[in-house]
């Protein structure tokens, strides 16, 4: 079965960077994109960026341009999201999601990033 | 940038009732590339509807989507206790830039 596994919690200081991982299984990793979506406490969903593991092509929401890097390691079927210059308003749960033709059909369980 | 506005913000209904949730786009959604997600507290979202009206795998037929252009609707025909959650619409238009609505909270009356 398709699974996207993310690990727990990160605590970072303002100005630092965080790198969150998302390990995929149960499907051909290179055949689907990976998107990153975040959710601040008590708030809605915010799309951040997307990558094609097959081509390495990326797209980022304008808000995160220059501060966000999404990558994949096809040898381990793992996606990564790195956000730099962290601020307190970056405190959120960060989800990865398998992406097919723009829809997010499977999601990781999320990683809580606290900036304090 | 396309903006999706959902209404109402909160909907209070009883089990067995019919729920109608709205999503309005600031410009036409190309190819009706609109999806709906359900999110329960402390969980990841779950894909319900894609292409405005196609149910995702395993989604009960009490969930249906409709609409085109700028106006879309998610209907839950007979609410079950497990349906009370937050619902989001999302557009995936002509380029790889995705947008979510602000969400509608469906709560038990």
Short mmCIF file of C-alpha atoms in Angstrom, two decimals:
data_model
loop_
_atom_site.label_atom_id
_atom_site.label_comp_id
_atom_site.label_asym_id
_atom_site.label_seq_id
_atom_site.Cartn_x
_atom_site.Cartn_y
_atom_site.Cartn_z
CA UNK A 1 0.00 0.00 0.00
CA UNK A 2 1.09 3.56 -0.65
CA UNK A 3 2.72 5.18 2.36
CA UNK A 4 4.50 8.47 2.95
CA UNK A 5 6.32 8.44 6.27
CA UNK A 6 7.48 11.60 8.01
CA UNK A 7 9.21 11.85 11.35
CA UNK A 8 8.07 13.71 14.43
CA UNK A 9 9.14 17.10 15.51
CA UNK A 10 11.80 19.74 14.94
CA UNK A 11 12.61 22.73 17.14
CA UNK A 12 14.68 25.50 15.55
CA UNK A 13 15.91 28.96 16.46
CA UNK A 14 14.91 32.00 14.38
CA UNK A 15 17.26 32.41 11.43
CA UNK A 16 18.12 28.70 11.27
CA UNK A 17 17.16 26.21 8.56
CA UNK A 18 15.15 23.00 8.78
CA UNK A 19 15.18 19.96 6.50
CA UNK A 20 12.17 17.65 6.65
CA UNK A 21 12.11 14.19 5.07
CA UNK A 22 9.33 12.09 3.54
CA UNK A 23 10.00 8.44 2.75
CA UNK A 24 7.70 6.88 0.16
CA UNK A 25 6.84 3.24 -0.37
CA UNK A 26 4.28 1.10 -2.16
CA UNK A 27 4.56 2.74 -5.58
CA UNK A 28 7.07 3.71 -8.25
CA UNK A 29 8.59 6.82 -6.70
CA UNK A 30 9.69 8.48 -9.93
CA UNK A 31 6.22 8.23 -11.49
CA UNK A 32 4.55 10.78 -9.18
CA UNK A 33 5.40 14.26 -7.99
CA UNK A 34 5.86 15.22 -4.37
CA UNK A 35 4.33 18.41 -3.00
CA UNK A 36 4.84 20.12 0.33
CA UNK A 37 1.93 21.72 2.17
CA UNK A 38 2.05 23.42 5.55
CA UNK A 39 -0.55 24.22 8.19
CA UNK A 40 0.07 26.78 10.92
CA UNK A 41 -1.64 26.13 14.27
CA UNK A 42 -5.40 26.53 13.89
CA UNK A 43 -5.04 27.68 10.28
CA UNK A 44 -5.72 26.32 6.81
CA UNK A 45 -3.58 24.53 4.26
CA UNK A 46 -0.86 26.35 2.31
CA UNK A 47 0.87 24.83 -0.72
CA UNK A 48 4.61 25.49 -0.72
CA UNK A 49 6.25 23.67 -3.60
CA UNK A 50 6.43 20.61 -5.87
CA UNK A 51 9.09 18.41 -7.41
CA UNK A 52 9.11 15.74 -10.08
CA UNK A 53 11.42 12.94 -8.90
CA UNK A 54 11.70 11.81 -12.53
CA UNK A 55 12.98 15.07 -14.03
CA UNK A 56 14.02 17.03 -10.97
CA UNK A 57 11.84 19.93 -12.10
CA UNK A 58 10.56 22.10 -9.27
CA UNK A 59 7.95 24.80 -8.73
CA UNK A 60 7.63 27.02 -5.69
CA UNK A 61 4.90 29.27 -4.40
CA UNK A 62 6.00 32.87 -4.87
CA UNK A 63 5.87 33.44 -1.13
CA UNK A 64 8.68 30.93 -0.56
CA UNK A 65 10.93 31.71 -3.55
CA UNK A 66 14.55 31.97 -2.43
CA UNK A 67 13.91 30.40 0.96
CA UNK A 68 12.57 26.96 0.02
CA UNK A 69 14.35 24.03 -1.61
CA UNK A 70 12.65 20.73 -2.40
CA UNK A 71 14.68 17.74 -3.49
CA UNK A 72 14.40 13.99 -3.82
CA UNK A 73 16.71 11.01 -3.50
CA UNK A 74 15.41 8.39 -5.91
CA UNK A 75 17.80 5.75 -4.54
CA UNK A 76 15.92 5.82 -1.23
CA UNK A 77 12.49 7.05 -2.48
CA UNK A 78 12.71 10.01 -0.15
CA UNK A 79 11.64 13.60 -0.62
CA UNK A 80 13.09 16.55 1.28
CA UNK A 81 11.92 20.06 2.06
CA UNK A 82 14.44 22.61 3.33
CA UNK A 83 13.26 26.00 4.55
CA UNK A 84 15.84 28.63 5.52
CA UNK A 85 15.84 31.90 7.47
CA UNK A 86 13.15 30.56 9.77
CA UNK A 87 10.81 32.96 11.55
CA UNK A 88 8.28 32.40 14.29
CA UNK A 89 5.45 32.42 11.75
CA UNK A 90 7.02 29.38 10.06
CA UNK A 91 5.85 27.33 13.04
CA UNK A 92 3.55 24.77 11.45
CA UNK A 93 2.93 21.15 10.57
CA UNK A 94 4.63 20.38 7.26
CA UNK A 95 3.03 17.66 5.12
CA UNK A 96 4.34 15.90 2.05
CA UNK A 97 1.81 14.64 -0.48
CA UNK A 98 2.03 12.42 -3.53
CA UNK A 99 0.94 14.53 -6.47
CA UNK A 100 -0.65 13.26 -9.69
CA UNK A 101 -1.93 15.74 -12.27
CA UNK A 102 -2.16 18.35 -9.54
CA UNK A 103 -4.17 16.44 -6.97
CA UNK A 104 -2.72 15.23 -3.69
CA UNK A 105 -3.86 11.63 -3.38
CA UNK A 106 -1.71 10.36 -0.49
CA UNK A 107 -0.30 12.36 2.40
CA UNK A 108 2.35 11.91 5.03
CA UNK A 109 1.32 12.29 8.65
CA UNK A 110 3.13 15.59 8.99
CA UNK A 111 6.17 16.98 10.80
CA UNK A 112 5.74 19.70 13.40
CA UNK A 113 8.34 22.43 13.07
CA UNK A 114 8.50 24.87 15.96
CA UNK A 115 10.54 28.06 15.59
CA UNK A 116 11.35 29.57 18.97
CA UNK B 1 -2.88 34.55 -8.38
CA UNK B 2 -6.11 32.63 -8.12
CA UNK B 3 -8.05 32.94 -4.85
CA UNK B 4 -10.54 30.34 -3.67
CA UNK B 5 -13.25 31.49 -1.26
CA UNK B 6 -15.24 28.87 0.61
CA UNK B 7 -18.61 29.41 2.23
CA UNK B 8 -19.83 29.21 4.83
CA UNK B 9 -16.90 29.32 7.23
CA UNK B 10 -18.84 27.09 9.63
CA UNK B 11 -21.83 24.87 8.93
CA UNK B 12 -23.84 23.40 11.81
CA UNK B 13 -25.97 20.39 10.93
CA UNK B 14 -27.27 17.16 12.44
CA UNK B 15 -26.46 13.59 11.39
CA UNK B 16 -28.75 12.50 8.58
CA UNK B 17 -29.04 16.01 7.14
CA UNK B 18 -27.69 17.16 3.78
CA UNK B 19 -24.60 19.38 3.67
CA UNK B 20 -23.81 21.80 0.84
CA UNK B 21 -20.40 23.47 0.81
CA UNK B 22 -19.39 26.12 -1.71
CA UNK B 23 -16.06 27.07 -3.29
CA UNK B 24 -15.80 30.14 -5.52
CA UNK B 25 -12.71 30.92 -7.60
CA UNK B 26 -11.53 34.43 -8.49
CA UNK B 27 -11.01 33.28 -12.09
CA UNK B 28 -12.09 30.29 -14.12
CA UNK B 29 -10.49 27.00 -13.04
CA UNK B 30 -9.02 25.44 -16.14
CA UNK B 31 -10.37 22.02 -17.12
CA UNK B 32 -12.39 22.04 -13.86
CA UNK B 33 -9.20 21.00 -12.07
CA UNK B 34 -10.70 21.34 -8.62
CA UNK B 35 -10.40 18.93 -5.71
CA UNK B 36 -11.99 18.61 -2.28
CA UNK B 37 -10.27 17.31 0.87
CA UNK B 38 -11.52 16.32 4.30
CA UNK B 39 -9.35 16.92 7.35
CA UNK B 40 -10.11 15.62 10.83
CA UNK B 41 -8.42 17.05 13.89
CA UNK B 42 -4.80 15.95 14.21
CA UNK B 43 -4.82 14.10 10.89
CA UNK B 44 -3.56 14.70 7.39
CA UNK B 45 -6.10 15.74 4.77
CA UNK B 46 -7.81 13.07 2.67
CA UNK B 47 -8.66 13.45 -1.02
CA UNK B 48 -12.42 13.16 -1.59
CA UNK B 49 -13.16 14.59 -5.05
CA UNK B 50 -10.99 15.52 -8.04
CA UNK B 51 -11.80 16.95 -11.45
CA UNK B 52 -14.71 18.74 -9.72
CA UNK B 53 -16.92 15.64 -9.67
CA UNK B 54 -14.92 12.37 -9.60
CA UNK B 55 -14.77 10.52 -6.30
CA UNK B 56 -11.37 9.33 -5.14
CA UNK B 57 -10.78 5.65 -4.40
CA UNK B 58 -12.76 4.40 -1.42
CA UNK B 59 -14.87 7.53 -0.95
CA UNK B 60 -18.53 6.75 -0.14
CA UNK B 61 -21.12 7.77 -2.70
CA UNK B 62 -22.82 10.13 -0.23
CA UNK B 63 -20.04 12.56 -1.20
CA UNK B 64 -20.52 14.28 -4.54
CA UNK B 65 -18.96 17.25 -6.29
CA UNK B 66 -20.36 19.53 -8.95
CA UNK B 67 -19.74 22.82 -10.68
CA UNK B 68 -17.60 24.37 -13.35
CA UNK B 69 -15.81 27.58 -14.21
CA UNK B 70 -15.70 29.58 -10.98
CA UNK B 71 -18.40 27.96 -8.83
CA UNK B 72 -18.09 24.53 -7.26
CA UNK B 73 -20.06 22.58 -4.67
CA UNK B 74 -19.39 19.63 -2.40
CA UNK B 75 -22.54 17.85 -1.27
CA UNK B 76 -22.81 15.24 1.46
CA UNK B 77 -26.22 13.66 1.00
CA UNK B 78 -26.80 12.21 4.48
CA UNK B 79 -24.34 13.18 7.16
CA UNK B 80 -22.73 10.41 9.17
CA UNK B 81 -21.06 11.15 12.54
CA UNK B 82 -17.62 10.64 10.99
CA UNK B 83 -18.25 13.36 8.37
CA UNK B 84 -17.91 16.23 10.83
CA UNK B 85 -14.56 17.74 9.94
CA UNK B 86 -12.98 20.61 8.03
CA UNK B 87 -13.28 20.60 4.23
CA UNK B 88 -10.94 22.34 1.79
CA UNK B 89 -11.20 22.96 -1.92
CA UNK B 90 -8.02 23.15 -4.02
CA UNK B 91 -7.37 24.16 -7.60
CA UNK B 92 -4.65 22.72 -9.80
CA UNK B 93 -4.77 24.94 -12.87
CA UNK B 94 -2.83 25.20 -16.04
CA UNK B 95 0.57 25.58 -14.43
CA UNK B 96 2.04 23.94 -11.39
CA UNK B 97 0.70 26.47 -8.92
CA UNK B 98 -1.80 25.17 -6.46
CA UNK B 99 -4.20 27.05 -4.19
CA UNK B 100 -6.41 26.01 -1.30
CA UNK B 101 -9.57 27.65 -0.02
CA UNK B 102 -9.64 28.75 3.60
CA UNK B 103 -11.78 25.78 4.66
CA UNK B 104 -15.32 25.13 5.90
CA UNK B 105 -15.79 23.60 9.33
CA UNK B 106 -18.70 21.18 9.42
CA UNK B 107 -19.84 20.82 13.02
CA UNK B 108 -22.55 18.89 14.82
CA UNK B 109 -25.60 20.96 15.66
#
